[in-house]
Amino acid sequence: MRVEIWSDIACPWCYVGKARFEKALAAFPHRDAVEVIYRSYELDAGRAKDDVLPFLTMLTKKYGMSRAEAQAMDENISSQAAAEGLEYCAQGRDHGNTFDMHRLLHFAKEQDKQGELTDRLYKANYAERRSVFNDHERLVELAVAVGIDADAARTVLADPSAYADDVRADEREAAQIGVTGVPFFVLERKYGISGAQPAEVFTQALTQAWGERTPLEPIGGTGSDGADVCGPEGCAVPQQG
Amino acid sequence: MRVEIWSDIACPWCYVGKARFEKALAAFPHRDAVEVIYRSYELDAGRAKDDVLPFLTMLTKKYGMSRAEAQAMDENISSQAAAEGLEYCAQGRDHGNTFDMHRLLHFAKEQDKQGELTDRLYKANYAERRSVFNDHERLVELAVAVGIDADAARTVLADPSAYADDVRADEREAAQIGVTGVPFFVLERKYGISGAQPAEVFTQALTQAWGERTPLEPIGGTGSDGADVCGPEGCAVPQQG
């Protein structure tokens, strides 16, 4: 069973939502048959790479919140993160463009390191003091921490076209599916869950999607009807034509 | 829309079926929205790598066909291949273990070269005289022909564990889905098509699957119900909890 998670490292609810989903997954009896794929979604794609600013400042500038509103929002997320056992610095965190992180995550996917690098990037962004924005060497260091070769990561980061198509493809798919915010969880391309819902909601969704797995519907008859197929008994000679 | 094709380079109906599917796809109005993924299936996984033998000999030995039956079968495939415009040597072709080819195809997938390498391997196996079995340098040459780096291909081939898990995962999925012969086409994990069916069957399947694409069913309410989500308007402060 396949679960796709559209998310952004710069999205605090994605950080919390991932933990809630994983709590549900860890308790799901068929967890070993669940494949989790992370898909790219940039919350702030239009921001220049060198336009890095404190998270709270971004909230006041971009969304017109008062400083108090921004702080209240961040403190709320902070307490919900704490409830999930996540480290979270409510202050002094940066915000910026995440395109390069998404490219690096697609590269990591090829090495079965996507989940680990996602975790490492979240932790770096939300629980550590050093900024992850506009700093390739910081990203290289985080990639190395999950077992990715430093030079390979550096090469990917230095070439802005590397894995750019993969990021864009994920974002196009998000638009087609109707994703307007993240985190967004898709099960079997059938069920959609928007936001960092409680673990119980993920449990319900996993259970429902699992229960509704249906066998494939055959089109055009099967091998025994004379279709041209190779199998354990050799390659069939069709009865007709 | 996603189409997965389980197949094996050593399967002549896979070679023919791919051409028939592609004929249907080329005429399908929404072809640009169709993603094709090749999945591994070994027809003869138990054969030792160095146990390479002529295809017709394999048919007589493995399946107990008479020489005349084996030739008739191969000539039938040959004429059907010709009808699809495919080159096909009915004689003098080898058969063997394809595990290394599948590993290489998974490596090629990471570079968006899987489709091209599949084509190149089919052509080499069915239309060219030099054997593709138990000969890594031949596979390196074919990989290079589609733009893959020779040393990288060589490194993958030399390490029998490289991409082995990907091959096994595809084969496990085939078993779960109930695939007992190839080619086997799966559309949207909903429809299954067994064998090298006529292009019209693929057209029908593509049309049907496309028409039945359904919007995702939401679970747990949406962002507007107070779920914790970040989007164009910022990161929501939930109404409750």
CSV table of N, CA and C in Angstrom, one decimal, chain B residues 20-134:
chain,number,residue,atom,x,y,z
B,20,ARG,N,3.0,-3.0,-28.9
B,20,ARG,CA,1.5,-2.8,-29.0
B,20,ARG,C,1.0,-1.8,-28.0
B,21,PHE,N,1.5,-1.8,-26.8
B,21,PHE,CA,1.1,-0.9,-25.8
B,21,PHE,C,1.5,0.6,-26.3
B,22,GLU,N,2.7,0.7,-26.8
B,22,GLU,CA,3.2,2.0,-27.2
B,22,GLU,C,2.4,2.6,-28.4
B,23,LYS,N,1.9,1.7,-29.2
B,23,LYS,CA,1.1,2.1,-30.4
B,23,LYS,C,-0.2,2.7,-29.8
B,24,ALA,N,-0.8,2.1,-28.8
B,24,ALA,CA,-2.0,2.6,-28.2
B,24,ALA,C,-1.7,3.9,-27.5
B,25,LEU,N,-0.6,3.9,-26.8
B,25,LEU,CA,-0.3,5.1,-26.0
B,25,LEU,C,0.0,6.3,-26.9
B,26,ALA,N,0.7,6.1,-28.0
B,26,ALA,CA,1.0,7.2,-29.0
B,26,ALA,C,-0.3,7.9,-29.5
B,27,ALA,N,-1.3,7.1,-29.6
B,27,ALA,CA,-2.6,7.6,-30.1
B,27,ALA,C,-3.5,8.1,-29.0
B,28,PHE,N,-3.1,7.9,-27.8
B,28,PHE,CA,-4.0,8.3,-26.7
B,28,PHE,C,-4.0,9.8,-26.4
B,29,PRO,N,-5.1,10.5,-26.4
B,29,PRO,CA,-5.1,11.9,-26.3
B,29,PRO,C,-4.4,12.5,-25.0
B,30,HIS,N,-4.4,11.7,-23.9
B,30,HIS,CA,-3.8,12.2,-22.7
B,30,HIS,C,-2.5,11.5,-22.4
B,31,ARG,N,-1.8,11.2,-23.5
B,31,ARG,CA,-0.5,10.4,-23.4
B,31,ARG,C,0.5,11.2,-22.5
B,32,ASP,N,0.5,12.5,-22.6
B,32,ASP,CA,1.5,13.3,-21.8
B,32,ASP,C,1.2,13.2,-20.3
B,33,ALA,N,0.1,12.7,-19.9
B,33,ALA,CA,-0.2,12.6,-18.5
B,33,ALA,C,-0.1,11.1,-18.0
B,34,VAL,N,0.5,10.3,-18.9
B,34,VAL,CA,0.7,8.9,-18.6
B,34,VAL,C,2.2,8.6,-18.2
B,35,GLU,N,2.4,8.1,-17.0
B,35,GLU,CA,3.7,7.8,-16.6
B,35,GLU,C,3.9,6.3,-16.7
B,36,VAL,N,4.9,5.8,-17.4
B,36,VAL,CA,5.2,4.4,-17.6
B,36,VAL,C,6.4,4.0,-16.8
B,37,ILE,N,6.2,2.9,-16.0
B,37,ILE,CA,7.2,2.4,-15.1
B,37,ILE,C,7.5,0.9,-15.5
B,38,TYR,N,8.7,0.6,-15.7
B,38,TYR,CA,9.0,-0.8,-15.9
B,38,TYR,C,9.4,-1.5,-14.6
B,39,ARG,N,8.8,-2.7,-14.4
B,39,ARG,CA,9.0,-3.4,-13.2
B,39,ARG,C,9.7,-4.8,-13.6
B,40,SER,N,10.5,-5.3,-12.7
B,40,SER,CA,11.3,-6.5,-13.0
B,40,SER,C,10.4,-7.7,-12.8
B,41,TYR,N,10.7,-8.7,-13.7
B,41,TYR,CA,10.1,-10.0,-13.6
B,41,TYR,C,11.1,-10.9,-14.3
B,42,GLU,N,11.6,-11.9,-13.6
B,42,GLU,CA,12.6,-12.8,-14.2
B,42,GLU,C,11.8,-14.1,-14.6
B,43,LEU,N,11.9,-14.4,-15.8
B,43,LEU,CA,11.2,-15.7,-16.3
B,43,LEU,C,12.0,-16.9,-15.8
B,44,ASP,N,13.3,-16.7,-15.7
B,44,ASP,CA,14.2,-17.9,-15.4
B,44,ASP,C,15.2,-17.5,-14.3
B,45,ALA,N,14.6,-17.1,-13.1
B,45,ALA,CA,15.4,-16.6,-12.0
B,45,ALA,C,16.4,-17.7,-11.5
B,46,GLY,N,16.0,-19.0,-11.6
B,46,GLY,CA,16.8,-20.1,-11.0
B,46,GLY,C,18.0,-20.5,-11.9
B,47,ARG,N,18.1,-19.9,-13.1
B,47,ARG,CA,19.2,-20.3,-13.9
B,47,ARG,C,20.5,-19.6,-13.5
B,48,ALA,N,21.6,-20.4,-13.4
B,48,ALA,CA,22.9,-19.8,-13.1
B,48,ALA,C,23.3,-18.8,-14.2
B,49,LYS,N,24.0,-17.8,-13.8
B,49,LYS,CA,24.4,-16.7,-14.7
B,49,LYS,C,25.2,-17.2,-15.9
B,50,ASP,N,26.0,-18.2,-15.6
B,50,ASP,CA,26.8,-18.7,-16.7
B,50,ASP,C,26.2,-19.8,-17.5
B,51,ASP,N,24.9,-20.1,-17.2
B,51,ASP,CA,24.2,-21.2,-17.9
B,51,ASP,C,23.4,-20.5,-19.1
B,52,VAL,N,24.1,-20.2,-20.1
B,52,VAL,CA,23.6,-19.5,-21.3
B,52,VAL,C,23.4,-20.6,-22.4
B,53,LEU,N,22.2,-20.6,-23.0
B,53,LEU,CA,22.0,-21.6,-24.1
B,53,LEU,C,21.1,-21.0,-25.1
B,54,PRO,N,21.1,-21.6,-26.3
B,54,PRO,CA,20.3,-21.1,-27.4
B,54,PRO,C,18.8,-21.2,-27.0
B,55,PHE,N,18.1,-20.2,-27.4
B,55,PHE,CA,16.7,-20.0,-27.0
B,55,PHE,C,15.9,-21.3,-27.4
B,56,LEU,N,16.1,-21.8,-28.6
B,56,LEU,CA,15.3,-23.0,-29.0
B,56,LEU,C,15.7,-24.2,-28.2
B,57,THR,N,16.9,-24.3,-27.8
B,57,THR,CA,17.4,-25.4,-27.0
B,57,THR,C,16.7,-25.4,-25.6
B,58,MET,N,16.7,-24.1,-25.1
B,58,MET,CA,16.0,-23.9,-23.8
B,58,MET,C,14.6,-24.4,-23.8
B,59,LEU,N,13.9,-24.0,-24.9
B,59,LEU,CA,12.4,-24.4,-25.0
B,59,LEU,C,12.3,-26.0,-25.0
B,60,THR,N,13.2,-26.6,-25.7
B,60,THR,CA,13.1,-28.1,-25.7
B,60,THR,C,13.5,-28.7,-24.4
B,61,LYS,N,14.5,-28.1,-23.8
B,61,LYS,CA,15.0,-28.7,-22.5
B,61,LYS,C,14.1,-28.4,-21.3
B,62,LYS,N,13.7,-27.1,-21.2
B,62,LYS,CA,13.0,-26.6,-20.0
B,62,LYS,C,11.5,-27.0,-20.1
B,63,TYR,N,10.9,-26.9,-21.3
B,63,TYR,CA,9.5,-27.1,-21.4
B,63,TYR,C,9.1,-28.4,-22.1
B,64,GLY,N,10.1,-29.2,-22.5
B,64,GLY,CA,9.9,-30.4,-23.1
B,64,GLY,C,9.2,-30.4,-24.5
B,65,MET,N,9.4,-29.2,-25.2
B,65,MET,CA,8.9,-29.1,-26.5
B,65,MET,C,9.8,-29.9,-27.5
B,66,SER,N,9.1,-30.4,-28.6
B,66,SER,CA,10.0,-30.9,-29.7
B,66,SER,C,10.7,-29.7,-30.4
B,67,ARG,N,11.7,-30.0,-31.1
B,67,ARG,CA,12.4,-29.0,-31.8
B,67,ARG,C,11.4,-28.3,-32.8
B,68,ALA,N,10.6,-29.1,-33.4
B,68,ALA,CA,9.6,-28.5,-34.4
B,68,ALA,C,8.6,-27.6,-33.7
B,69,GLU,N,8.1,-28.0,-32.5
B,69,GLU,CA,7.2,-27.1,-31.7
B,69,GLU,C,7.9,-25.8,-31.3
B,70,ALA,N,9.1,-25.9,-30.9
B,70,ALA,CA,9.9,-24.7,-30.4
B,70,ALA,C,10.0,-23.8,-31.6
B,71,GLN,N,10.4,-24.3,-32.8
B,71,GLN,CA,10.6,-23.5,-34.0
B,71,GLN,C,9.2,-22.8,-34.4
B,72,ALA,N,8.2,-23.6,-34.3
B,72,ALA,CA,6.9,-23.1,-34.7
B,72,ALA,C,6.5,-21.9,-33.8
B,73,MET,N,6.7,-22.1,-32.5
B,73,MET,CA,6.4,-21.1,-31.5
B,73,MET,C,7.2,-19.8,-31.8
B,74,ASP,N,8.5,-20.0,-32.1
B,74,ASP,CA,9.4,-18.8,-32.3
B,74,ASP,C,9.0,-18.1,-33.6
B,75,GLU,N,8.6,-18.9,-34.6
B,75,GLU,CA,8.3,-18.3,-35.9
B,75,GLU,C,7.0,-17.6,-35.8
B,76,ASN,N,6.1,-18.1,-35.0
B,76,ASN,CA,4.8,-17.3,-34.7
B,76,ASN,C,5.1,-16.0,-34.1
B,77,ILE,N,6.0,-16.0,-33.0
B,77,ILE,CA,6.3,-14.7,-32.4
B,77,ILE,C,7.0,-13.8,-33.4
B,78,SER,N,7.9,-14.4,-34.2
B,78,SER,CA,8.6,-13.6,-35.2
B,78,SER,C,7.7,-12.9,-36.1
B,79,SER,N,6.6,-13.6,-36.6
B,79,SER,CA,5.7,-12.9,-37.6
B,79,SER,C,4.9,-11.9,-36.9
B,80,GLN,N,4.6,-12.1,-35.6
B,80,GLN,CA,3.8,-11.1,-34.9
B,80,GLN,C,4.7,-9.9,-34.6
B,81,ALA,N,6.0,-10.1,-34.3
B,81,ALA,CA,6.9,-9.0,-34.1
B,81,ALA,C,7.0,-8.2,-35.4
B,82,ALA,N,7.2,-8.9,-36.5
B,82,ALA,CA,7.3,-8.2,-37.8
B,82,ALA,C,6.1,-7.4,-38.1
B,83,ALA,N,4.9,-7.9,-37.7
B,83,ALA,CA,3.7,-7.1,-37.9
B,83,ALA,C,3.7,-5.8,-37.1
B,84,GLU,N,4.5,-5.8,-36.1
B,84,GLU,CA,4.6,-4.5,-35.3
B,84,GLU,C,5.8,-3.7,-35.7
B,85,GLY,N,6.4,-4.1,-36.8
B,85,GLY,CA,7.6,-3.4,-37.3
B,85,GLY,C,8.9,-3.6,-36.5
B,86,LEU,N,8.9,-4.8,-35.7
B,86,LEU,CA,10.1,-5.1,-34.9
B,86,LEU,C,11.0,-6.0,-35.6
B,87,GLU,N,12.3,-5.8,-35.5
B,87,GLU,CA,13.3,-6.7,-36.0
B,87,GLU,C,13.3,-7.9,-35.0
B,88,TYR,N,13.4,-9.1,-35.5
B,88,TYR,CA,13.4,-10.3,-34.6
B,88,TYR,C,14.1,-11.4,-35.3
B,89,CYS,N,15.2,-11.9,-34.7
B,89,CYS,CA,15.9,-13.1,-35.2
B,89,CYS,C,15.3,-14.3,-34.6
B,90,ALA,N,14.6,-15.1,-35.5
B,90,ALA,CA,13.9,-16.3,-35.0
B,90,ALA,C,15.0,-17.4,-34.6
B,91,GLN,N,16.2,-17.3,-35.1
B,91,GLN,CA,17.2,-18.3,-34.8
B,91,GLN,C,18.4,-17.7,-34.2
B,92,GLY,N,19.2,-18.5,-33.5
B,92,GLY,CA,20.5,-18.1,-33.1
B,92,GLY,C,20.5,-17.1,-32.0
B,93,ARG,N,19.5,-17.1,-31.2
B,93,ARG,CA,19.4,-16.2,-30.1
B,93,ARG,C,19.6,-17.0,-28.8
B,94,ASP,N,20.2,-16.3,-27.8
B,94,ASP,CA,20.5,-17.0,-26.5
B,94,ASP,C,19.4,-16.7,-25.5
B,95,HIS,N,19.4,-17.6,-24.5
B,95,HIS,CA,18.5,-17.4,-23.4
B,95,HIS,C,19.4,-17.5,-22.1
B,96,GLY,N,19.0,-16.8,-21.1
B,96,GLY,CA,19.8,-17.0,-19.8
B,96,GLY,C,19.2,-16.2,-18.7
B,97,ASN,N,20.0,-16.0,-17.7
B,97,ASN,CA,19.5,-15.3,-16.5
B,97,ASN,C,19.5,-13.8,-16.7
B,98,THR,N,18.5,-13.0,-16.3
B,98,THR,CA,18.4,-11.6,-16.6
B,98,THR,C,18.5,-10.7,-15.4
B,99,PHE,N,18.9,-11.3,-14.3
B,99,PHE,CA,19.0,-10.5,-13.0
B,99,PHE,C,19.8,-9.2,-13.2
B,100,ASP,N,21.0,-9.4,-13.8
B,100,ASP,CA,21.9,-8.2,-13.9
B,100,ASP,C,21.2,-7.1,-14.8
B,101,MET,N,20.5,-7.6,-15.8
B,101,MET,CA,19.8,-6.6,-16.7
B,101,MET,C,18.8,-5.8,-15.9
B,102,HIS,N,18.1,-6.5,-15.1
B,102,HIS,CA,17.0,-5.8,-14.2
B,102,HIS,C,17.7,-4.9,-13.3
B,103,ARG,N,18.8,-5.3,-12.7
B,103,ARG,CA,19.5,-4.4,-11.8
B,103,ARG,C,20.0,-3.1,-12.5
B,104,LEU,N,20.5,-3.3,-13.7
B,104,LEU,CA,20.9,-2.2,-14.5
B,104,LEU,C,19.7,-1.3,-14.9
B,105,LEU,N,18.6,-1.9,-15.2
B,105,LEU,CA,17.4,-1.1,-15.5
B,105,LEU,C,16.9,-0.2,-14.3
B,106,HIS,N,17.1,-0.7,-13.1
B,106,HIS,CA,16.8,0.1,-12.0
B,106,HIS,C,17.7,1.2,-11.8
B,107,PHE,N,19.0,1.0,-12.1
B,107,PHE,CA,20.0,2.1,-12.1
B,107,PHE,C,19.6,3.1,-13.1
B,108,ALA,N,19.2,2.6,-14.3
B,108,ALA,CA,18.9,3.5,-15.4
B,108,ALA,C,17.7,4.4,-15.1
B,109,LYS,N,16.8,3.8,-14.3
B,109,LYS,CA,15.5,4.5,-13.9
B,109,LYS,C,15.9,5.8,-13.1
B,110,GLU,N,16.9,5.7,-12.3
B,110,GLU,CA,17.3,6.9,-11.6
B,110,GLU,C,17.8,8.1,-12.5
B,111,GLN,N,18.2,7.7,-13.7
B,111,GLN,CA,18.6,8.7,-14.6
B,111,GLN,C,17.6,9.0,-15.7
B,112,ASP,N,16.4,8.6,-15.5
B,112,ASP,CA,15.3,8.7,-16.5
B,112,ASP,C,15.7,8.1,-17.8
B,113,LYS,N,16.4,7.0,-17.7
B,113,LYS,CA,16.9,6.3,-18.9
B,113,LYS,C,16.3,4.8,-19.0
B,114,GLN,N,15.3,4.6,-18.1
B,114,GLN,CA,14.8,3.2,-18.0
B,114,GLN,C,14.1,2.8,-19.3
B,115,GLY,N,13.3,3.6,-19.9
B,115,GLY,CA,12.6,3.3,-21.1
B,115,GLY,C,13.5,3.1,-22.2
B,116,GLU,N,14.5,4.0,-22.4
B,116,GLU,CA,15.5,3.9,-23.4
B,116,GLU,C,16.3,2.6,-23.3
B,117,LEU,N,16.8,2.3,-22.1
B,117,LEU,CA,17.6,1.1,-21.9
B,117,LEU,C,16.8,-0.2,-22.2
B,118,THR,N,15.5,-0.1,-21.8
B,118,THR,CA,14.7,-1.3,-22.1
B,118,THR,C,14.6,-1.5,-23.6
B,119,ASP,N,14.3,-0.5,-24.3
B,119,ASP,CA,14.3,-0.6,-25.8
B,119,ASP,C,15.6,-1.1,-26.3
B,120,ARG,N,16.7,-0.6,-25.8
B,120,ARG,CA,18.0,-1.0,-26.3
B,120,ARG,C,18.3,-2.4,-26.0
B,121,LEU,N,17.9,-2.9,-24.8
B,121,LEU,CA,18.2,-4.3,-24.5
B,121,LEU,C,17.3,-5.2,-25.3
B,122,TYR,N,16.1,-4.9,-25.5
B,122,TYR,CA,15.2,-5.7,-26.4
B,122,TYR,C,15.8,-5.8,-27.8
B,123,LYS,N,16.2,-4.7,-28.3
B,123,LYS,CA,16.8,-4.7,-29.7
B,123,LYS,C,18.0,-5.6,-29.7
B,124,ALA,N,18.9,-5.4,-28.7
B,124,ALA,CA,20.1,-6.2,-28.7
B,124,ALA,C,19.8,-7.7,-28.6
B,125,ASN,N,18.8,-8.0,-27.8
B,125,ASN,CA,18.5,-9.5,-27.6
B,125,ASN,C,17.8,-10.1,-28.8
B,126,TYR,N,16.9,-9.3,-29.4
B,126,TYR,CA,16.0,-9.9,-30.4
B,126,TYR,C,16.5,-9.6,-31.8
B,127,ALA,N,17.3,-8.6,-32.0
B,127,ALA,CA,17.6,-8.2,-33.4
B,127,ALA,C,19.0,-8.2,-33.7
B,128,GLU,N,19.9,-8.4,-32.7
B,128,GLU,CA,21.3,-8.4,-33.0
B,128,GLU,C,22.0,-9.7,-32.6
B,129,ARG,N,23.1,-10.0,-33.3
B,129,ARG,CA,23.6,-11.4,-33.1
B,129,ARG,C,24.4,-11.6,-31.8
B,130,ARG,N,25.0,-10.5,-31.3
B,130,ARG,CA,25.8,-10.7,-30.1
B,130,ARG,C,24.9,-11.0,-28.8
B,131,SER,N,25.3,-12.0,-28.1
B,131,SER,CA,24.5,-12.4,-26.9
B,131,SER,C,24.6,-11.3,-25.9
B,132,VAL,N,23.5,-11.1,-25.1
B,132,VAL,CA,23.4,-10.1,-24.0
B,132,VAL,C,23.6,-10.8,-22.7
B,133,PHE,N,23.7,-12.1,-22.7
B,133,PHE,CA,23.7,-12.9,-21.4
B,133,PHE,C,25.2,-13.1,-20.9
B,134,ASN,N,25.3,-13.0,-19.6
B,134,ASN,CA,26.6,-13.3,-19.0
B,134,ASN,C,27.7,-12.5,-19.6
